[in-house]
mmCIF file with all atom_site columns, C-alpha atoms in Angstrom:
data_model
loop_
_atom_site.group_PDB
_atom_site.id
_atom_site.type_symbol
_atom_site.label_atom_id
_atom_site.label_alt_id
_atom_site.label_comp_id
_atom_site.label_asym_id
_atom_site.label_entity_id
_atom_site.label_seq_id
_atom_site.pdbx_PDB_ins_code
_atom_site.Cartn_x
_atom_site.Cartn_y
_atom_site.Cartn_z
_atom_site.occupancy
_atom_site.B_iso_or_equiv
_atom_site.pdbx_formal_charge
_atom_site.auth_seq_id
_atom_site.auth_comp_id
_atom_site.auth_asym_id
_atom_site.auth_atom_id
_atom_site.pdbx_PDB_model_num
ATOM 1   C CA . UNK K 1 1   ? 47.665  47.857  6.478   1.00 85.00 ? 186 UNK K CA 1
ATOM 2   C CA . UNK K 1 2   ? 46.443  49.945  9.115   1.00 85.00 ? 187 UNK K CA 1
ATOM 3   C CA . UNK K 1 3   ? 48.432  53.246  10.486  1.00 84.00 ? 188 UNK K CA 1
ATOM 4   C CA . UNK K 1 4   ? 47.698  56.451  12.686  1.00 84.00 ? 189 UNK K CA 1
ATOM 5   C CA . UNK K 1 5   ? 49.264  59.465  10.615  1.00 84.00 ? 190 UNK K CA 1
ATOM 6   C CA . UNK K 1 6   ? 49.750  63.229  11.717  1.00 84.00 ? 191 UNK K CA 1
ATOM 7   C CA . UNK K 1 7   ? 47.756  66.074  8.740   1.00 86.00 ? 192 UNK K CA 1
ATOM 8   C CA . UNK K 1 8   ? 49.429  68.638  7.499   1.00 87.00 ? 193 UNK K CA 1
ATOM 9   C CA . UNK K 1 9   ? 46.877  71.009  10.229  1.00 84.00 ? 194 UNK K CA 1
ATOM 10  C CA . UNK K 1 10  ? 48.028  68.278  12.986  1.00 82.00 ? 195 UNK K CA 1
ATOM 11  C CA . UNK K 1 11  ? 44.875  66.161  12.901  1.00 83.00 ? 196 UNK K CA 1
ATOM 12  C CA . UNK K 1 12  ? 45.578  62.659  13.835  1.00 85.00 ? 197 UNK K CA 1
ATOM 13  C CA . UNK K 1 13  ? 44.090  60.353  11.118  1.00 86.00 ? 198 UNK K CA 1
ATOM 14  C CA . UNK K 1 14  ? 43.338  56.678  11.291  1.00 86.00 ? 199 UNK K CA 1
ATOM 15  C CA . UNK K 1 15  ? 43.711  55.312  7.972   1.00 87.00 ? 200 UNK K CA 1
ATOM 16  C CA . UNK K 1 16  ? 43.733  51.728  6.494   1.00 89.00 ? 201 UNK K CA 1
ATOM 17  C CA . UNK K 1 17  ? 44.949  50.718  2.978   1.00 87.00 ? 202 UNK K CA 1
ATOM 18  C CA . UNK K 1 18  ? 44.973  47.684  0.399   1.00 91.00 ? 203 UNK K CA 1
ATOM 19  C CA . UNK K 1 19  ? 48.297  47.087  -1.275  1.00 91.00 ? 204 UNK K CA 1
ATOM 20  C CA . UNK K 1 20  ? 48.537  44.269  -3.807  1.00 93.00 ? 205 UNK K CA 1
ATOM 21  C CA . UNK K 1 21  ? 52.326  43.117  -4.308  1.00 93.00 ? 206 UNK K CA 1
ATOM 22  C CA . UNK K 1 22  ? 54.891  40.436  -5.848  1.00 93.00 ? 207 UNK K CA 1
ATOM 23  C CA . UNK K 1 23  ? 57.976  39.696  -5.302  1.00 93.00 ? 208 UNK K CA 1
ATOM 24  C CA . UNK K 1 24  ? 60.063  40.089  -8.466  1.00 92.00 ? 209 UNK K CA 1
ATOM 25  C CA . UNK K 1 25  ? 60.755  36.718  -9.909  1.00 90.00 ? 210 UNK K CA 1
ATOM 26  C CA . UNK K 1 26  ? 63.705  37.049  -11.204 1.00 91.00 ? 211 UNK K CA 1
ATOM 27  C CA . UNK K 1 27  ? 65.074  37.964  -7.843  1.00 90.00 ? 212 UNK K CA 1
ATOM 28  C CA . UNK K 1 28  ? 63.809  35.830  -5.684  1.00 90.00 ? 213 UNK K CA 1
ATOM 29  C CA . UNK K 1 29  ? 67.257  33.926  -4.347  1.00 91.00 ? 214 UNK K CA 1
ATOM 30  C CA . UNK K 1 30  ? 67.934  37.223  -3.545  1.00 91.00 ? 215 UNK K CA 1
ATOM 31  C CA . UNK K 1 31  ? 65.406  38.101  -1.778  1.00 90.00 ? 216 UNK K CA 1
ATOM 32  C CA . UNK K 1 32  ? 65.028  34.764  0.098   1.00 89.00 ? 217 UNK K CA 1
ATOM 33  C CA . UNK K 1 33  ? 68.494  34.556  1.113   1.00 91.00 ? 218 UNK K CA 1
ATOM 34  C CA . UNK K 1 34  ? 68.717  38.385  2.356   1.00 90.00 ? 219 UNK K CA 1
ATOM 35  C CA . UNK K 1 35  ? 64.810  38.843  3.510   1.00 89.00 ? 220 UNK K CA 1
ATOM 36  C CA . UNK K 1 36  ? 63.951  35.104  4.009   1.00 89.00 ? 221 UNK K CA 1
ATOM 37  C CA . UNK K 1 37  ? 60.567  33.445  2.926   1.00 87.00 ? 222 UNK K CA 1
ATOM 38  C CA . UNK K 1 38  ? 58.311  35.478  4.879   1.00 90.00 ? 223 UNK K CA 1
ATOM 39  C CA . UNK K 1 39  ? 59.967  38.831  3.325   1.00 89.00 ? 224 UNK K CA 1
ATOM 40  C CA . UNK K 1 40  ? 56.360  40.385  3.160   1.00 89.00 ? 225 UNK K CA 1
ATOM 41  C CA . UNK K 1 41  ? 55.872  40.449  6.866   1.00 89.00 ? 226 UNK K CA 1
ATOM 42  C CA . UNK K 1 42  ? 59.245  41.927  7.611   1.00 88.00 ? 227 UNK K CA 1
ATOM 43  C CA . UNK K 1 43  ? 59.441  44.602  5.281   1.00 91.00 ? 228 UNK K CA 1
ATOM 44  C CA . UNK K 1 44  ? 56.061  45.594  4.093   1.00 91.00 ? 229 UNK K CA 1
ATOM 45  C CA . UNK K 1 45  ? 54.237  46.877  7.088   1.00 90.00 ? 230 UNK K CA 1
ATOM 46  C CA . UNK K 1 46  ? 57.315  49.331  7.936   1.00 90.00 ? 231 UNK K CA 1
ATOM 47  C CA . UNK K 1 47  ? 57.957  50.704  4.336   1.00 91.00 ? 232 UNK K CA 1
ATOM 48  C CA . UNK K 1 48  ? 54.241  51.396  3.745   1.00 90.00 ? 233 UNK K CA 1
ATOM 49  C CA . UNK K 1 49  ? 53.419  52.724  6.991   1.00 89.00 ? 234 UNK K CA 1
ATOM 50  C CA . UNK K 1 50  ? 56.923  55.228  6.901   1.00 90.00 ? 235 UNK K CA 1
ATOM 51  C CA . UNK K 1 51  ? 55.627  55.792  3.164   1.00 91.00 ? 236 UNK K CA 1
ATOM 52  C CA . UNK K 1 52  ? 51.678  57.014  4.517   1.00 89.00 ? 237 UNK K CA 1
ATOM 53  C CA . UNK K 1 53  ? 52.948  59.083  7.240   1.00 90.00 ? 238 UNK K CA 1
ATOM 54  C CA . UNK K 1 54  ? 55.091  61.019  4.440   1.00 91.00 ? 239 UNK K CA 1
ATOM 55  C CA . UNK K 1 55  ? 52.415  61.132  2.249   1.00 90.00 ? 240 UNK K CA 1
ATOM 56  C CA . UNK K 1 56  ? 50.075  62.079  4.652   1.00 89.00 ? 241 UNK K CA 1
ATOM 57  C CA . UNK K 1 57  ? 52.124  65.449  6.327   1.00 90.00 ? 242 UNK K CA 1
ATOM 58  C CA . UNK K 1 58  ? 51.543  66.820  2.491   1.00 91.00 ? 243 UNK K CA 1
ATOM 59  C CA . UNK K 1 59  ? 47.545  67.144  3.325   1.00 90.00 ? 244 UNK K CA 1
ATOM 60  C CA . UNK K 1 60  ? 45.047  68.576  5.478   1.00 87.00 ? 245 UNK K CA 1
ATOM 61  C CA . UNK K 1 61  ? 42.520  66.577  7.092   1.00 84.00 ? 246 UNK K CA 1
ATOM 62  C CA . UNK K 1 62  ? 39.760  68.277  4.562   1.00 83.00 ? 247 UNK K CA 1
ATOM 63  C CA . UNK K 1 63  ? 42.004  67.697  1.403   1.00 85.00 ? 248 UNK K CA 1
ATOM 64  C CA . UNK K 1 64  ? 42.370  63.840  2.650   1.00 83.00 ? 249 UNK K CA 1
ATOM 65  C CA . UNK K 1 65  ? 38.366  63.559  2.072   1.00 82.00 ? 250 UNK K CA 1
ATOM 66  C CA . UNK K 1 66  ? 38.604  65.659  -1.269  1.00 84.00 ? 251 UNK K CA 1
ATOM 67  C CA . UNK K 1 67  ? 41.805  64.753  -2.814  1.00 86.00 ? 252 UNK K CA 1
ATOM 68  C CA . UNK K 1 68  ? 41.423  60.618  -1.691  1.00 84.00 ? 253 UNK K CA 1
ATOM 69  C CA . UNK K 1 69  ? 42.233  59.269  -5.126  1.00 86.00 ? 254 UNK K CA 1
ATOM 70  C CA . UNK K 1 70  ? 45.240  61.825  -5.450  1.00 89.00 ? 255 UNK K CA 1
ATOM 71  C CA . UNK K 1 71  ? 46.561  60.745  -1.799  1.00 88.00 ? 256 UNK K CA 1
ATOM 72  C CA . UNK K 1 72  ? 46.502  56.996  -2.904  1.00 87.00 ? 257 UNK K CA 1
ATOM 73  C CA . UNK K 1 73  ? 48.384  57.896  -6.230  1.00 89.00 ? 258 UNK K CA 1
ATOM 74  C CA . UNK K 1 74  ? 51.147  59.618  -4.667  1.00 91.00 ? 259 UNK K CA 1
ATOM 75  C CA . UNK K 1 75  ? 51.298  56.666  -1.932  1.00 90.00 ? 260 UNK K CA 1
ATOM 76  C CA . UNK K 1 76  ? 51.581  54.315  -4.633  1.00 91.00 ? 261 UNK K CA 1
ATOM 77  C CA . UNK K 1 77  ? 54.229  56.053  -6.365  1.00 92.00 ? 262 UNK K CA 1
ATOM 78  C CA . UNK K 1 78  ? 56.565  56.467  -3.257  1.00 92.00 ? 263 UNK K CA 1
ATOM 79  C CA . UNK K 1 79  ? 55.879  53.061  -1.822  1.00 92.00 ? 264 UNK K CA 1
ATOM 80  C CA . UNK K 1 80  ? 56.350  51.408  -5.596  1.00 92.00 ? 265 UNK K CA 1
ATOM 81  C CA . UNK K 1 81  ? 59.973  53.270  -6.155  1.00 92.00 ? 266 UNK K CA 1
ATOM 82  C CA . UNK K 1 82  ? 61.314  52.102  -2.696  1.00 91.00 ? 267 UNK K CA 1
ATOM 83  C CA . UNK K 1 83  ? 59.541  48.644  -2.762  1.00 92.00 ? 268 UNK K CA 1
ATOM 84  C CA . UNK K 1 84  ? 61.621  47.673  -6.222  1.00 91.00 ? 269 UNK K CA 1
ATOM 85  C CA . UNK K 1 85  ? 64.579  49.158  -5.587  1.00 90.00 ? 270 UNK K CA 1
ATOM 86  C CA . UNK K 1 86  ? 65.591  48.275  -2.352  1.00 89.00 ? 271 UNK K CA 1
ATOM 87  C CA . UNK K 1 87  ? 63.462  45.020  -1.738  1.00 92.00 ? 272 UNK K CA 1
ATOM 88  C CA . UNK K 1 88  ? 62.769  44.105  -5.144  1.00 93.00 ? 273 UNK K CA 1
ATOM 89  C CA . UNK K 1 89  ? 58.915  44.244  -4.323  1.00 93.00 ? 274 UNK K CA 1
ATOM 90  C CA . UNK K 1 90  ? 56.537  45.188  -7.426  1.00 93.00 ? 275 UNK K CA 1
ATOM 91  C CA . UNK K 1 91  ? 53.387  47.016  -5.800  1.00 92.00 ? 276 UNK K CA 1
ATOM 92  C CA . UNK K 1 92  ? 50.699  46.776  -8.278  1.00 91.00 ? 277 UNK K CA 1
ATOM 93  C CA . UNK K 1 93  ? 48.081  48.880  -6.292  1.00 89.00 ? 278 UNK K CA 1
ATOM 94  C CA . UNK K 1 94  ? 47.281  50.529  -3.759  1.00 88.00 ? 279 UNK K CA 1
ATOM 95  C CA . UNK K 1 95  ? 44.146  52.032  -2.607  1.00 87.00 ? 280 UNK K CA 1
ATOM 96  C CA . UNK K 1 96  ? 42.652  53.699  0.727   1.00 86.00 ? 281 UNK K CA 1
ATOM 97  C CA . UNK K 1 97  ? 39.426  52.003  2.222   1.00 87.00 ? 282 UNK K CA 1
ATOM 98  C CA . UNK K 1 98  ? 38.616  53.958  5.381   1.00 85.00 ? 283 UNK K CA 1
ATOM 99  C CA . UNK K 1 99  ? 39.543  57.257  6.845   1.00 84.00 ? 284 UNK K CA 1
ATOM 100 C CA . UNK K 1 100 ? 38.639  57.525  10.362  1.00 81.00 ? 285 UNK K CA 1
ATOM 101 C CA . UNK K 1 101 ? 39.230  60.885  12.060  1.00 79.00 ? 286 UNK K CA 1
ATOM 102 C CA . UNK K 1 102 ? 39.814  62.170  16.037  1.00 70.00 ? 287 UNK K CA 1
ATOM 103 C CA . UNK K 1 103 ? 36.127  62.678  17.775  1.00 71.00 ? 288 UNK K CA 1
ATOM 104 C CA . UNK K 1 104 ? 36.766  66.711  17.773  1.00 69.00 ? 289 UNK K CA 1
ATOM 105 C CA . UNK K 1 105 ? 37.307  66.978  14.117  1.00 66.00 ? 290 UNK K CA 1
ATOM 106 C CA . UNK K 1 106 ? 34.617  64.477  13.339  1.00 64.00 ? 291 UNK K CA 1
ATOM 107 C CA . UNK K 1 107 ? 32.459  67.004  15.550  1.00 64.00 ? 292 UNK K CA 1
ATOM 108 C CA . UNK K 1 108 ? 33.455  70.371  14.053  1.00 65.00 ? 293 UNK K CA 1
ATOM 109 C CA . UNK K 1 109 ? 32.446  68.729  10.746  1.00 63.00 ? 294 UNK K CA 1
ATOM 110 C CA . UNK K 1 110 ? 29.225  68.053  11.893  1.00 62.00 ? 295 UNK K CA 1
ATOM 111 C CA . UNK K 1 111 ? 28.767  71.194  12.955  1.00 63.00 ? 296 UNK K CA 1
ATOM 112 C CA . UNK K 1 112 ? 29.633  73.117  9.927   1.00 70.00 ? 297 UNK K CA 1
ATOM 113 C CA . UNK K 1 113 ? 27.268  71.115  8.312   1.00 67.00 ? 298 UNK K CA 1
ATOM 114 C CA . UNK K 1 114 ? 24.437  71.886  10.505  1.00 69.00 ? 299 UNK K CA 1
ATOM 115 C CA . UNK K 1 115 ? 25.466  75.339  10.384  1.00 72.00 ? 300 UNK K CA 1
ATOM 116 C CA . UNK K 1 116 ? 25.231  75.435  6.367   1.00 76.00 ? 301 UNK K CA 1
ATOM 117 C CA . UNK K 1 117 ? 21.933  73.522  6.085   1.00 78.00 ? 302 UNK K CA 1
ATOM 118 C CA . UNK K 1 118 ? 20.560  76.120  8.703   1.00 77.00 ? 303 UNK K CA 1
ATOM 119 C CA . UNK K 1 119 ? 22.383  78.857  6.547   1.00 80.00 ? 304 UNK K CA 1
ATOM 120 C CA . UNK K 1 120 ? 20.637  77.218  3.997   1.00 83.00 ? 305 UNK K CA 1
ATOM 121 C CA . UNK K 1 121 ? 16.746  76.724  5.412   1.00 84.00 ? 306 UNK K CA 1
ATOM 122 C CA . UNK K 1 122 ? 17.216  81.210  6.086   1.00 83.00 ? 307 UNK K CA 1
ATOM 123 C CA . UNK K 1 123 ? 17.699  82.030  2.877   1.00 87.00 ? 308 UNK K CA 1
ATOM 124 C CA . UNK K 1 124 ? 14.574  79.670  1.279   1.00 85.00 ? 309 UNK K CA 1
ATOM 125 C CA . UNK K 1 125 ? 12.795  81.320  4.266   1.00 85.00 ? 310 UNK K CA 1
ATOM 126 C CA . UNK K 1 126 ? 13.741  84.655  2.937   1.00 88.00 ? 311 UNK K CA 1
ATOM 127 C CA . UNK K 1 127 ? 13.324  83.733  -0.318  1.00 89.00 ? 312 UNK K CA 1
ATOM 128 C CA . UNK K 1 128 ? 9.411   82.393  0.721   1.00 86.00 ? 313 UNK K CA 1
ATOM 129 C CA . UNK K 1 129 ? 8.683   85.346  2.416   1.00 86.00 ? 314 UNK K CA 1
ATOM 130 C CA . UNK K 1 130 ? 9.771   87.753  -0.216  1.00 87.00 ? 315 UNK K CA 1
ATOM 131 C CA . UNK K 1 131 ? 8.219   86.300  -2.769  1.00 89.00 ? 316 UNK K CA 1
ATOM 132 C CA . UNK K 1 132 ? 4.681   85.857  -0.329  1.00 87.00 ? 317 UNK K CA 1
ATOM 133 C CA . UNK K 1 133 ? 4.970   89.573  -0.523  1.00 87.00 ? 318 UNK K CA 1
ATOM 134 C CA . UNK K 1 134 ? 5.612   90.446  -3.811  1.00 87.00 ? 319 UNK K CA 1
ATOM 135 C CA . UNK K 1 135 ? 2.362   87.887  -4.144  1.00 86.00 ? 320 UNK K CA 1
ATOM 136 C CA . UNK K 1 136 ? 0.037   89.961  -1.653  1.00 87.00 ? 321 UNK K CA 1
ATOM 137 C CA . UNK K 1 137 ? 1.530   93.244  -3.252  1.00 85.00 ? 322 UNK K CA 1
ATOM 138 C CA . UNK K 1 138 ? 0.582   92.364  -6.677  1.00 88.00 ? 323 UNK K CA 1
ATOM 139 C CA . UNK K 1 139 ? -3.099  90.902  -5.109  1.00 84.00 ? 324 UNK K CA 1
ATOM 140 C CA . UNK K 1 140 ? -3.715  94.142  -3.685  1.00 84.00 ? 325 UNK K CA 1
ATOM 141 C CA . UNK K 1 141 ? -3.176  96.007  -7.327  1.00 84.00 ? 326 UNK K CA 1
ATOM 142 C CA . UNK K 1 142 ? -4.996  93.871  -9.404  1.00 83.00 ? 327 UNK K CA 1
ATOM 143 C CA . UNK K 1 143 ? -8.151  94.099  -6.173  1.00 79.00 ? 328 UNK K CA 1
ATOM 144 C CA . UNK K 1 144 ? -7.287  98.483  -6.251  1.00 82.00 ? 329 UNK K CA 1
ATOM 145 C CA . UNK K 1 145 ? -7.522  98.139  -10.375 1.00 79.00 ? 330 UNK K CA 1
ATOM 146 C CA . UNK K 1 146 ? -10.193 96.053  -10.044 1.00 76.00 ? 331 UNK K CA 1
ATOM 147 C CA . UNK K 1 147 ? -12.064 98.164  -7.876  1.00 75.00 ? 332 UNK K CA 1
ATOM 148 C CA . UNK K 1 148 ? -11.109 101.157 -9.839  1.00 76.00 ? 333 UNK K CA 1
ATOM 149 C CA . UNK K 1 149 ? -12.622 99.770  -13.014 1.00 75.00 ? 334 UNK K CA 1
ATOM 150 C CA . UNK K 1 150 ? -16.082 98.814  -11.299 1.00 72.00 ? 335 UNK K CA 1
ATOM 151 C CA . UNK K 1 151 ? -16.174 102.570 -10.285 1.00 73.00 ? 336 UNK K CA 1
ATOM 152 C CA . UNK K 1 152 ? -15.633 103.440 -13.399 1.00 75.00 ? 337 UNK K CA 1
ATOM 153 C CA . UNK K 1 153 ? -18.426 101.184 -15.308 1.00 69.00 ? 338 UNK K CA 1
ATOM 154 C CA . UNK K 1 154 ? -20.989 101.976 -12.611 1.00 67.00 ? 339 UNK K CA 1
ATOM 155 C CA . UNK K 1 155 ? -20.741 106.125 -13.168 1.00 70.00 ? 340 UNK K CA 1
ATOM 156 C CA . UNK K 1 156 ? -20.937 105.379 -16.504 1.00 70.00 ? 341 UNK K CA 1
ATOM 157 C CA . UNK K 1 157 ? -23.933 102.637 -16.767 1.00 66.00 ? 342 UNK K CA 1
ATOM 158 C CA . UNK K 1 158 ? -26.069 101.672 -13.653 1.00 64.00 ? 343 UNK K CA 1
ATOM 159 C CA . UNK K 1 159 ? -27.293 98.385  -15.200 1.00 70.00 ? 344 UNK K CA 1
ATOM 160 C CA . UNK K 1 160 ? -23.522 97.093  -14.322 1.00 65.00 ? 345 UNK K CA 1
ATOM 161 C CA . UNK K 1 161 ? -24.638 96.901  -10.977 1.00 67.00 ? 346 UNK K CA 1
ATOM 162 C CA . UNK K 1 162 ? -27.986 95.258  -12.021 1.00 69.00 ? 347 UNK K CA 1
ATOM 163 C CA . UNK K 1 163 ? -25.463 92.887  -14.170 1.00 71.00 ? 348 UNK K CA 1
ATOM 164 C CA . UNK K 1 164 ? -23.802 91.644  -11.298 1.00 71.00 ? 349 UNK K CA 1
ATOM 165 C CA . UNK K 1 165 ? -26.527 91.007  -9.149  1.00 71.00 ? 350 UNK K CA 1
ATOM 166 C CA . UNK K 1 166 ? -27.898 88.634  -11.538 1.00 74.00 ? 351 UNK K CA 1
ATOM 167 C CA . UNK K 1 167 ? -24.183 86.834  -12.103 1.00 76.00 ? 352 UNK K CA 1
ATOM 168 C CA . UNK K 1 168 ? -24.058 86.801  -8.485  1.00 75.00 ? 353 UNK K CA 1
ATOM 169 C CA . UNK K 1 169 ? -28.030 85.033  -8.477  1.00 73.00 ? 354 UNK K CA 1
ATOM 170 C CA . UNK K 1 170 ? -26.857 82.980  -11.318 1.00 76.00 ? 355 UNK K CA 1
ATOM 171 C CA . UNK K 1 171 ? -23.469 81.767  -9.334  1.00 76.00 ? 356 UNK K CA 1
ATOM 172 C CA . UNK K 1 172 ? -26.107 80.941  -6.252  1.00 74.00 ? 357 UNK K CA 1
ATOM 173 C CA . UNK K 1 173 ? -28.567 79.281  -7.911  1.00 72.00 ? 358 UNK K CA 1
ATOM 174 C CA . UNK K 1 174 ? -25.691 76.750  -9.516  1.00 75.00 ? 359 UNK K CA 1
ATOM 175 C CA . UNK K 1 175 ? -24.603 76.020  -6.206  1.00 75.00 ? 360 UNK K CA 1
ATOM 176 C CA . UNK K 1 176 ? -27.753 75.221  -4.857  1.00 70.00 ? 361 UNK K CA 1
ATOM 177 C CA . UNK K 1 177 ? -28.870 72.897  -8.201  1.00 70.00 ? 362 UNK K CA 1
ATOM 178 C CA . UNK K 1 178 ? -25.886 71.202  -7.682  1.00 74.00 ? 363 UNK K CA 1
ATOM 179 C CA . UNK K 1 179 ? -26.511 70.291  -3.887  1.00 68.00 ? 364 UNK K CA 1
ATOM 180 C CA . UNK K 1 180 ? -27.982 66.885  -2.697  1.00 67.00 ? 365 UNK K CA 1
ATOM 181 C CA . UNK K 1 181 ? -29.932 69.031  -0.220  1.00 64.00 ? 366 UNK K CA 1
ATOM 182 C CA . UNK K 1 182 ? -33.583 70.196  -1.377  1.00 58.00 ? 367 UNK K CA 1
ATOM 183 C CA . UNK K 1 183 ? -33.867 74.013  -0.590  1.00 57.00 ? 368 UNK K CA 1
ATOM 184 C CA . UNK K 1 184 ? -36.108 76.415  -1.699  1.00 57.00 ? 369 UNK K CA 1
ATOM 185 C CA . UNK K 1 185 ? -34.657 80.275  -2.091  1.00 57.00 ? 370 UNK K CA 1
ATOM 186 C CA . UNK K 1 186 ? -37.492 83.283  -2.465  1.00 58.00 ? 371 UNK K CA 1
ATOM 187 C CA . UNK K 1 187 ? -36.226 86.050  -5.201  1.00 56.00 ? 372 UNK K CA 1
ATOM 188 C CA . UNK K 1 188 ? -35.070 88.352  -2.580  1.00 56.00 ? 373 UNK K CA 1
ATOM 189 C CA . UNK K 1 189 ? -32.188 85.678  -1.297  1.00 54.00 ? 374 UNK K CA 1
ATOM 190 C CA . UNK K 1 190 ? -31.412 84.686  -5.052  1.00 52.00 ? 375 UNK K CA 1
ATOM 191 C CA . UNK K 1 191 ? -30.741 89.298  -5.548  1.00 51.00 ? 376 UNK K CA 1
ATOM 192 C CA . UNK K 1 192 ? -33.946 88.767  -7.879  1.00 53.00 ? 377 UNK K CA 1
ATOM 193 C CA . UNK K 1 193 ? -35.510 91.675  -7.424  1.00 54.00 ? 378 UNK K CA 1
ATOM 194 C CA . UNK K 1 194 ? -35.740 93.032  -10.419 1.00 48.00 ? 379 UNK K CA 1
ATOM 195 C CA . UNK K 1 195 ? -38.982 95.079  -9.791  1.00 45.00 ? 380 UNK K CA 1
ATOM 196 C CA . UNK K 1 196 ? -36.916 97.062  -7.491  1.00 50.00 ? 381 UNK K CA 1
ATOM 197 C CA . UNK K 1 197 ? -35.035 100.322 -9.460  1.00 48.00 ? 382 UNK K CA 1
ATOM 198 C CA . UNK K 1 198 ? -31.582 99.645  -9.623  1.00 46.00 ? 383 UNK K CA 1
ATOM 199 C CA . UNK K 1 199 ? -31.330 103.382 -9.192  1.00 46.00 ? 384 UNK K CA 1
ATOM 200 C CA . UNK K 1 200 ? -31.805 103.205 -5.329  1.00 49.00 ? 385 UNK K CA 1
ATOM 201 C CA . UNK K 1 201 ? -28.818 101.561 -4.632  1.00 46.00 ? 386 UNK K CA 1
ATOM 202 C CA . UNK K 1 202 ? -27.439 104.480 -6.186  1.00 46.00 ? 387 UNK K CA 1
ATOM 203 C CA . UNK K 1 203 ? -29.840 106.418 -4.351  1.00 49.00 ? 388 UNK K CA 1
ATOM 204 C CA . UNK K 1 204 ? -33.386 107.974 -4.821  1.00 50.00 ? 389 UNK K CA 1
ATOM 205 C CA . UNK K 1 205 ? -34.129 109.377 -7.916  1.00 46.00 ? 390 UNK K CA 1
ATOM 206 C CA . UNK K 1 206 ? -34.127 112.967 -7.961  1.00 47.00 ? 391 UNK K CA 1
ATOM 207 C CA . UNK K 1 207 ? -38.094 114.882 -8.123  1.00 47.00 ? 392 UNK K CA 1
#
């Protein structure tokens, strides 16, 4: 069964439904002699479709989506009470299979739904960028501390300095053992030279 029905927020709703039905046995002279044979085709389509449209008024076009199961239990409930007792029709279910909607509310929907995914994408974009900063902000401290502590340990000790120049030759000469390229590196480009007083890069020594 197929019906246009009016929402409760006057959207026009095209809706189609499965009913499974019987007549009741027991009345079926009656039914025959009043309805005739082909009682279905007479009186179904008008009862179900006045029975939607009711139904229907009692929703909004977004509850209709939402509430789907709840809108086919109510149907069946209405359409089973006035089936029996005035046609002596047992509905045994009914069920919605498609809700089509006008091209305007189909559009709005689309909309808001664009809208919330873009709504959506700003705030992970916010998120990113906030947490990028607190990133580069903590960077920065641990470089200052960092820096600070280096300070420190060369006032105190000038063989630091001398220390690091021979991690630093260390770190290069790694690199280069571990190339396929043959190259050959004099002292001074490995920061070997260690006949040189590490006291002049502090400065010359005092007379």
């Amino acid at each position: 069964m197929r019906s246009i029905s009016g929402t409760k927020d006057l959207q026009m709703v095209d809706i189609e439904m499965r009913v499974l039905y019987k007549p009741r046995t027991s009345r079926l002279p009656v039914i025959w002699s009043r309805f005739g044979t082909d009682y279905d085709e007479r009186i179904l389509p008008s009862i179900i479709s006045e029975t939607l449209k009711a139904a229907i008024a009692q929703f909004d076009a977004a509850q209709l989506i939402t509430k789907r199961e709840e809108v086919s239990k109510l149907v069946r409930r209405n359409l089973k009470e006035r089936a029996s007792r005035d046609f002596f029709i047992e509905i045994e279910d009914v069920a919605i299979t498609h809700l089509g909607f006008g091209r305007e509310y189909t559009k709005a929907i689309e909309d808001k739904q664009v809208a919330q995914q873009e709504a959506e994408r700003a705030k992970f974009l916010v998120q990113r960028a906030l947490q990028e900063k607190r990133a580069m902000v903590i960077q920065a401290q641990g470089e200052a501390k960092s820096a600070e502590l280096i300070g420190n340990a060369m006032q105190r000790d000038a063989s630091y300095l001398e220390l690091k120049r021979l991690e630093a030759a260390r770190d290069i000469a790694n690199n280069v053992a571990r190339s396929n390229n043959s190259v050959y590196l004099s002292s001074e480009t490995l920061l070997l030279n260690l006949l040189e007083d590490s006291t002049d890069v502090l400065g010359p020594k005092k007379e």
